C-alpha cells in the first residue's frame, strides 16, 4: 500500500529532509537517525525495517506461545 501511494508522488528529497528537520527540531536524535537513513538506498531501508518489524512480531508470538 505504501509503495503504491509513494509511487504516485514525486517527492523532492531535499524538501523532505528540510521538513523532517523542522518538524523534529526538538528531537536531535531523531534528526540524526533520519540523516543516517537518507544515506541508504530506500529499498534497503524498507527491507531492514520490514525484517526488524517481522523479528519483533515473531519474538512476541514466541513468548506468548511459551507461556
PDB file of N, CA, C and O in Angstrom, residues 12-63:
ATOM      1  N   UNK A  12      10.488  15.681  -3.618  1.00  0.00           N
ATOM      2  CA  UNK A  12      11.811  16.284  -3.666  1.00  0.00           C
ATOM      3  C   UNK A  12      12.524  15.916  -2.373  1.00  0.00           C
ATOM      4  O   UNK A  12      12.103  16.319  -1.284  1.00  0.00           O
ATOM      5  N   UNK A  13      13.601  15.144  -2.487  1.00  0.00           N
ATOM      6  CA  UNK A  13      14.296  14.628  -1.313  1.00  0.00           C
ATOM      7  C   UNK A  13      14.781  15.749  -0.399  1.00  0.00           C
ATOM      8  O   UNK A  13      14.671  15.654   0.828  1.00  0.00           O
ATOM      9  N   UNK A  14      15.317  16.804  -0.963  1.00  0.00           N
ATOM     10  CA  UNK A  14      15.835  17.902  -0.142  1.00  0.00           C
ATOM     11  C   UNK A  14      14.714  18.607   0.627  1.00  0.00           C
ATOM     12  O   UNK A  14      14.866  18.928   1.801  1.00  0.00           O
ATOM     13  N   UNK A  15      13.572  18.805  -0.016  1.00  0.00           N
ATOM     14  CA  UNK A  15      12.420  19.421   0.666  1.00  0.00           C
ATOM     15  C   UNK A  15      11.936  18.534   1.807  1.00  0.00           C
ATOM     16  O   UNK A  15      11.568  19.038   2.875  1.00  0.00           O
ATOM     17  N   UNK A  16      11.936  17.216   1.567  1.00  0.00           N
ATOM     18  CA  UNK A  16      11.504  16.289   2.614  1.00  0.00           C
ATOM     19  C   UNK A  16      12.466  16.334   3.798  1.00  0.00           C
ATOM     20  O   UNK A  16      12.036  16.342   4.947  1.00  0.00           O
ATOM     21  N   UNK A  17      13.784  16.384   3.527  1.00  0.00           N
ATOM     22  CA  UNK A  17      14.766  16.454   4.618  1.00  0.00           C
ATOM     23  C   UNK A  17      14.565  17.721   5.447  1.00  0.00           C
ATOM     24  O   UNK A  17      14.637  17.685   6.671  1.00  0.00           O
ATOM     25  N   UNK A  18      14.331  18.835   4.767  1.00  0.00           N
ATOM     26  CA  UNK A  18      14.118  20.095   5.483  1.00  0.00           C
ATOM     27  C   UNK A  18      12.838  20.039   6.316  1.00  0.00           C
ATOM     28  O   UNK A  18      12.799  20.550   7.432  1.00  0.00           O
ATOM     29  N   UNK A  19      11.797  19.424   5.776  1.00  0.00           N
ATOM     30  CA  UNK A  19      10.536  19.291   6.525  1.00  0.00           C
ATOM     31  C   UNK A  19      10.736  18.434   7.771  1.00  0.00           C
ATOM     32  O   UNK A  19      10.219  18.752   8.850  1.00  0.00           O
ATOM     33  N   UNK A  20      11.505  17.358   7.646  1.00  0.00           N
ATOM     34  CA  UNK A  20      11.785  16.496   8.803  1.00  0.00           C
ATOM     35  C   UNK A  20      12.576  17.274   9.849  1.00  0.00           C
ATOM     36  O   UNK A  20      12.276  17.207  11.047  1.00  0.00           O
ATOM     37  N   UNK A  21      13.591  18.013   9.414  1.00  0.00           N
ATOM     38  CA  UNK A  21      14.396  18.793  10.360  1.00  0.00           C
ATOM     39  C   UNK A  21      13.543  19.825  11.090  1.00  0.00           C
ATOM     40  O   UNK A  21      13.709  20.035  12.291  1.00  0.00           O
ATOM     41  N   UNK A  22      12.637  20.461  10.385  1.00  0.00           N
ATOM     42  CA  UNK A  22      11.759  21.454  11.013  1.00  0.00           C
ATOM     43  C   UNK A  22      10.808  20.789  12.001  1.00  0.00           C
ATOM     44  O   UNK A  22      10.653  21.255  13.133  1.00  0.00           O
ATOM     45  N   UNK A  23      10.187  19.692  11.581  1.00  0.00           N
ATOM     46  CA  UNK A  23       9.211  19.015  12.441  1.00  0.00           C
ATOM     47  C   UNK A  23       9.862  18.393  13.673  1.00  0.00           C
ATOM     48  O   UNK A  23       9.242  18.322  14.739  1.00  0.00           O
ATOM     49  N   UNK A  24      11.112  17.959  13.527  1.00  0.00           N
ATOM     50  CA  UNK A  24      11.790  17.268  14.623  1.00  0.00           C
ATOM     51  C   UNK A  24      12.846  18.141  15.291  1.00  0.00           C
ATOM     52  O   UNK A  24      13.772  17.623  15.921  1.00  0.00           O
ATOM     53  N   UNK A  25      12.687  19.432  15.207  1.00  0.00           N
ATOM     54  CA  UNK A  25      13.698  20.359  15.747  1.00  0.00           C
ATOM     55  C   UNK A  25      14.001  20.096  17.224  1.00  0.00           C
ATOM     56  O   UNK A  25      15.139  20.274  17.660  1.00  0.00           O
ATOM     57  N   UNK A  26      13.013  19.671  17.987  1.00  0.00           N
ATOM     58  CA  UNK A  26      13.207  19.419  19.418  1.00  0.00           C
ATOM     59  C   UNK A  26      13.781  18.027  19.706  1.00  0.00           C
ATOM     60  O   UNK A  26      13.981  17.668  20.863  1.00  0.00           O
ATOM     61  N   UNK A  27      14.021  17.242  18.648  1.00  0.00           N
ATOM     62  CA  UNK A  27      14.487  15.866  18.817  1.00  0.00           C
ATOM     63  C   UNK A  27      15.740  15.621  17.960  1.00  0.00           C
ATOM     64  O   UNK A  27      15.666  15.003  16.901  1.00  0.00           O
ATOM     65  N   UNK A  28      16.900  16.078  18.415  1.00  0.00           N
ATOM     66  CA  UNK A  28      18.123  15.949  17.604  1.00  0.00           C
ATOM     67  C   UNK A  28      18.494  14.494  17.296  1.00  0.00           C
ATOM     68  O   UNK A  28      19.056  14.223  16.229  1.00  0.00           O
ATOM     69  N   UNK A  29      18.176  13.563  18.183  1.00  0.00           N
ATOM     70  CA  UNK A  29      18.480  12.154  17.912  1.00  0.00           C
ATOM     71  C   UNK A  29      17.661  11.647  16.726  1.00  0.00           C
ATOM     72  O   UNK A  29      18.146  10.858  15.909  1.00  0.00           O
ATOM     73  N   UNK A  30      16.417  12.089  16.632  1.00  0.00           N
ATOM     74  CA  UNK A  30      15.562  11.699  15.520  1.00  0.00           C
ATOM     75  C   UNK A  30      16.100  12.258  14.207  1.00  0.00           C
ATOM     76  O   UNK A  30      16.126  11.562  13.187  1.00  0.00           O
ATOM     77  N   UNK A  31      16.559  13.492  14.227  1.00  0.00           N
ATOM     78  CA  UNK A  31      17.139  14.103  13.028  1.00  0.00           C
ATOM     79  C   UNK A  31      18.385  13.331  12.600  1.00  0.00           C
ATOM     80  O   UNK A  31      18.570  13.042  11.412  1.00  0.00           O
ATOM     81  N   UNK A  32      19.229  12.976  13.557  1.00  0.00           N
ATOM     82  CA  UNK A  32      20.443  12.223  13.241  1.00  0.00           C
ATOM     83  C   UNK A  32      20.098  10.877  12.616  1.00  0.00           C
ATOM     84  O   UNK A  32      20.731  10.450  11.641  1.00  0.00           O
ATOM     85  N   UNK A  33      19.092  10.203  13.150  1.00  0.00           N
ATOM     86  CA  UNK A  33      18.696   8.911  12.586  1.00  0.00           C
ATOM     87  C   UNK A  33      18.123   9.080  11.180  1.00  0.00           C
ATOM     88  O   UNK A  33      18.423   8.291  10.291  1.00  0.00           O
ATOM     89  N   UNK A  34      17.329  10.104  10.970  1.00  0.00           N
ATOM     90  CA  UNK A  34      16.766  10.342   9.639  1.00  0.00           C
ATOM     91  C   UNK A  34      17.875  10.623   8.628  1.00  0.00           C
ATOM     92  O   UNK A  34      17.826  10.143   7.491  1.00  0.00           O
ATOM     93  N   UNK A  35      18.886  11.382   9.045  1.00  0.00           N
ATOM     94  CA  UNK A  35      20.006  11.666   8.146  1.00  0.00           C
ATOM     95  C   UNK A  35      20.805  10.395   7.856  1.00  0.00           C
ATOM     96  O   UNK A  35      21.299  10.206   6.746  1.00  0.00           O
ATOM     97  N   UNK A  36      20.910   9.525   8.846  1.00  0.00           N
ATOM     98  CA  UNK A  36      21.615   8.260   8.636  1.00  0.00           C
ATOM     99  C   UNK A  36      20.888   7.404   7.601  1.00  0.00           C
ATOM    100  O   UNK A  36      21.505   6.835   6.704  1.00  0.00           O
ATOM    101  N   UNK A  37      19.569   7.329   7.725  1.00  0.00           N
ATOM    102  CA  UNK A  37      18.787   6.540   6.768  1.00  0.00           C
ATOM    103  C   UNK A  37      18.810   7.158   5.372  1.00  0.00           C
ATOM    104  O   UNK A  37      18.732   6.454   4.382  1.00  0.00           O
ATOM    105  N   UNK A  38      18.900   8.474   5.289  1.00  0.00           N
ATOM    106  CA  UNK A  38      18.901   9.146   3.989  1.00  0.00           C
ATOM    107  C   UNK A  38      20.102   8.740   3.147  1.00  0.00           C
ATOM    108  O   UNK A  38      20.050   8.798   1.921  1.00  0.00           O
ATOM    109  N   UNK A  39      21.169   8.309   3.793  1.00  0.00           N
ATOM    110  CA  UNK A  39      22.368   7.906   3.066  1.00  0.00           C
ATOM    111  C   UNK A  39      22.221   6.518   2.443  1.00  0.00           C
ATOM    112  O   UNK A  39      23.040   6.133   1.614  1.00  0.00           O
ATOM    113  N   UNK A  40      21.191   5.775   2.815  1.00  0.00           N
ATOM    114  CA  UNK A  40      20.997   4.409   2.317  1.00  0.00           C
ATOM    115  C   UNK A  40      20.015   4.381   1.159  1.00  0.00           C
ATOM    116  O   UNK A  40      19.199   5.289   0.983  1.00  0.00           O
ATOM    117  N   UNK A  41      20.080   3.327   0.432  1.00  0.00           N
ATOM    118  CA  UNK A  41      19.129   3.079  -0.659  1.00  0.00           C
ATOM    119  C   UNK A  41      17.738   2.851  -0.046  1.00  0.00           C
ATOM    120  O   UNK A  41      17.594   2.045   0.884  1.00  0.00           O
ATOM    121  N   UNK A  42      16.695   3.534  -0.542  1.00  0.00           N
ATOM    122  CA  UNK A  42      15.353   3.382   0.044  1.00  0.00           C
ATOM    123  C   UNK A  42      14.861   1.935   0.116  1.00  0.00           C
ATOM    124  O   UNK A  42      14.279   1.533   1.112  1.00  0.00           O
ATOM    125  N   UNK A  43      15.119   1.155  -0.910  1.00  0.00           N
ATOM    126  CA  UNK A  43      14.666  -0.238  -0.892  1.00  0.00           C
ATOM    127  C   UNK A  43      15.366  -1.015   0.221  1.00  0.00           C
ATOM    128  O   UNK A  43      14.747  -1.857   0.884  1.00  0.00           O
ATOM    129  N   UNK A  44      16.635  -0.729   0.452  1.00  0.00           N
ATOM    130  CA  UNK A  44      17.376  -1.414   1.511  1.00  0.00           C
ATOM    131  C   UNK A  44      16.836  -1.018   2.884  1.00  0.00           C
ATOM    132  O   UNK A  44      16.723  -1.862   3.778  1.00  0.00           O
ATOM    133  N   UNK A  45      16.502   0.251   3.056  1.00  0.00           N
ATOM    134  CA  UNK A  45      15.941   0.716   4.335  1.00  0.00           C
ATOM    135  C   UNK A  45      14.595   0.053   4.592  1.00  0.00           C
ATOM    136  O   UNK A  45      14.325  -0.418   5.695  1.00  0.00           O
ATOM    137  N   UNK A  46      13.744  -0.026   3.559  1.00  0.00           N
ATOM    138  CA  UNK A  46      12.449  -0.692   3.727  1.00  0.00           C
ATOM    139  C   UNK A  46      12.642  -2.157   4.103  1.00  0.00           C
ATOM    140  O   UNK A  46      11.943  -2.686   4.970  1.00  0.00           O
ATOM    141  N   UNK A  47      13.605  -2.816   3.468  1.00  0.00           N
ATOM    142  CA  UNK A  47      13.863  -4.222   3.768  1.00  0.00           C
ATOM    143  C   UNK A  47      14.352  -4.394   5.205  1.00  0.00           C
ATOM    144  O   UNK A  47      13.908  -5.300   5.921  1.00  0.00           O
ATOM    145  N   UNK A  48      15.250  -3.505   5.658  1.00  0.00           N
ATOM    146  CA  UNK A  48      15.742  -3.573   7.043  1.00  0.00           C
ATOM    147  C   UNK A  48      14.598  -3.345   8.024  1.00  0.00           C
ATOM    148  O   UNK A  48      14.484  -4.061   9.024  1.00  0.00           O
ATOM    149  N   UNK A  49      13.759  -2.356   7.746  1.00  0.00           N
ATOM    150  CA  UNK A  49      12.642  -2.062   8.645  1.00  0.00           C
ATOM    151  C   UNK A  49      11.644  -3.210   8.687  1.00  0.00           C
ATOM    152  O   UNK A  49      11.131  -3.560   9.750  1.00  0.00           O
ATOM    153  N   UNK A  50      11.374  -3.806   7.522  1.00  0.00           N
ATOM    154  CA  UNK A  50      10.461  -4.945   7.487  1.00  0.00           C
ATOM    155  C   UNK A  50      11.034  -6.108   8.285  1.00  0.00           C
ATOM    156  O   UNK A  50      10.325  -6.734   9.090  1.00  0.00           O
ATOM    157  N   UNK A  51      12.311  -6.408   8.063  1.00  0.00           N
ATOM    158  CA  UNK A  51      12.947  -7.524   8.770  1.00  0.00           C
ATOM    159  C   UNK A  51      12.918  -7.291  10.282  1.00  0.00           C
ATOM    160  O   UNK A  51      12.640  -8.218  11.058  1.00  0.00           O
ATOM    161  N   UNK A  52      13.187  -6.050  10.715  1.00  0.00           N
ATOM    162  CA  UNK A  52      13.150  -5.742  12.139  1.00  0.00           C
ATOM    163  C   UNK A  52      11.740  -5.915  12.694  1.00  0.00           C
ATOM    164  O   UNK A  52      11.538  -6.536  13.745  1.00  0.00           O
ATOM    165  N   UNK A  53      10.762  -5.386  11.989  1.00  0.00           N
ATOM    166  CA  UNK A  53       9.374  -5.499  12.438  1.00  0.00           C
ATOM    167  C   UNK A  53       8.916  -6.944  12.506  1.00  0.00           C
ATOM    168  O   UNK A  53       8.251  -7.361  13.460  1.00  0.00           O
ATOM    169  N   UNK A  54       9.272  -7.719  11.492  1.00  0.00           N
ATOM    170  CA  UNK A  54       8.902  -9.132  11.478  1.00  0.00           C
ATOM    171  C   UNK A  54       9.555  -9.875  12.640  1.00  0.00           C
ATOM    172  O   UNK A  54       8.901 -10.680  13.317  1.00  0.00           O
ATOM    173  N   UNK A  55      10.822  -9.589  12.901  1.00  0.00           N
ATOM    174  CA  UNK A  55      11.514 -10.221  14.025  1.00  0.00           C
ATOM    175  C   UNK A  55      10.824  -9.882  15.344  1.00  0.00           C
ATOM    176  O   UNK A  55      10.666 -10.754  16.214  1.00  0.00           O
ATOM    177  N   UNK A  56      10.391  -8.640  15.503  1.00  0.00           N
ATOM    178  CA  UNK A  56       9.681  -8.239  16.726  1.00  0.00           C
ATOM    179  C   UNK A  56       8.367  -9.001  16.881  1.00  0.00           C
ATOM    180  O   UNK A  56       8.048  -9.490  17.974  1.00  0.00           O
ATOM    181  N   UNK A  57       7.612  -9.100  15.806  1.00  0.00           N
ATOM    182  CA  UNK A  57       6.337  -9.818  15.853  1.00  0.00           C
ATOM    183  C   UNK A  57       6.568 -11.289  16.187  1.00  0.00           C
ATOM    184  O   UNK A  57       5.893 -11.866  17.047  1.00  0.00           O
ATOM    185  N   UNK A  58       7.538 -11.903  15.508  1.00  0.00           N
ATOM    186  CA  UNK A  58       7.805 -13.320  15.764  1.00  0.00           C
ATOM    187  C   UNK A  58       8.313 -13.559  17.181  1.00  0.00           C
ATOM    188  O   UNK A  58       7.929 -14.553  17.819  1.00  0.00           O
ATOM    189  N   UNK A  59       9.151 -12.673  17.696  1.00  0.00           N
ATOM    190  CA  UNK A  59       9.608 -12.794  19.086  1.00  0.00           C
ATOM    191  C   UNK A  59       8.437 -12.701  20.051  1.00  0.00           C
ATOM    192  O   UNK A  59       8.346 -13.466  21.014  1.00  0.00           O
ATOM    193  N   UNK A  60       7.524 -11.768  19.788  1.00  0.00           N
ATOM    194  CA  UNK A  60       6.352 -11.618  20.641  1.00  0.00           C
ATOM    195  C   UNK A  60       5.464 -12.845  20.615  1.00  0.00           C
ATOM    196  O   UNK A  60       4.983 -13.310  21.652  1.00  0.00           O
ATOM    197  N   UNK A  61       5.254 -13.401  19.425  1.00  0.00           N
ATOM    198  CA  UNK A  61       4.458 -14.619  19.310  1.00  0.00           C
ATOM    199  C   UNK A  61       5.113 -15.788  20.016  1.00  0.00           C
ATOM    200  O   UNK A  61       4.440 -16.571  20.707  1.00  0.00           O
ATOM    201  N   UNK A  62       6.423 -15.891  19.880  1.00  0.00           N
ATOM    202  CA  UNK A  62       7.152 -16.970  20.537  1.00  0.00           C
ATOM    203  C   UNK A  62       7.001 -16.883  22.051  1.00  0.00           C
ATOM    204  O   UNK A  62       6.747 -17.887  22.726  1.00  0.00           O
ATOM    205  N   UNK A  63       7.102 -15.695  22.588  1.00  0.00           N
ATOM    206  CA  UNK A  63       6.956 -15.527  24.045  1.00  0.00           C
ATOM    207  C   UNK A  63       5.543 -15.861  24.509  1.00  0.00           C
ATOM    208  O   UNK A  63       5.361 -16.430  25.583  1.00  0.00           O
TER     209      UNK A  63
END
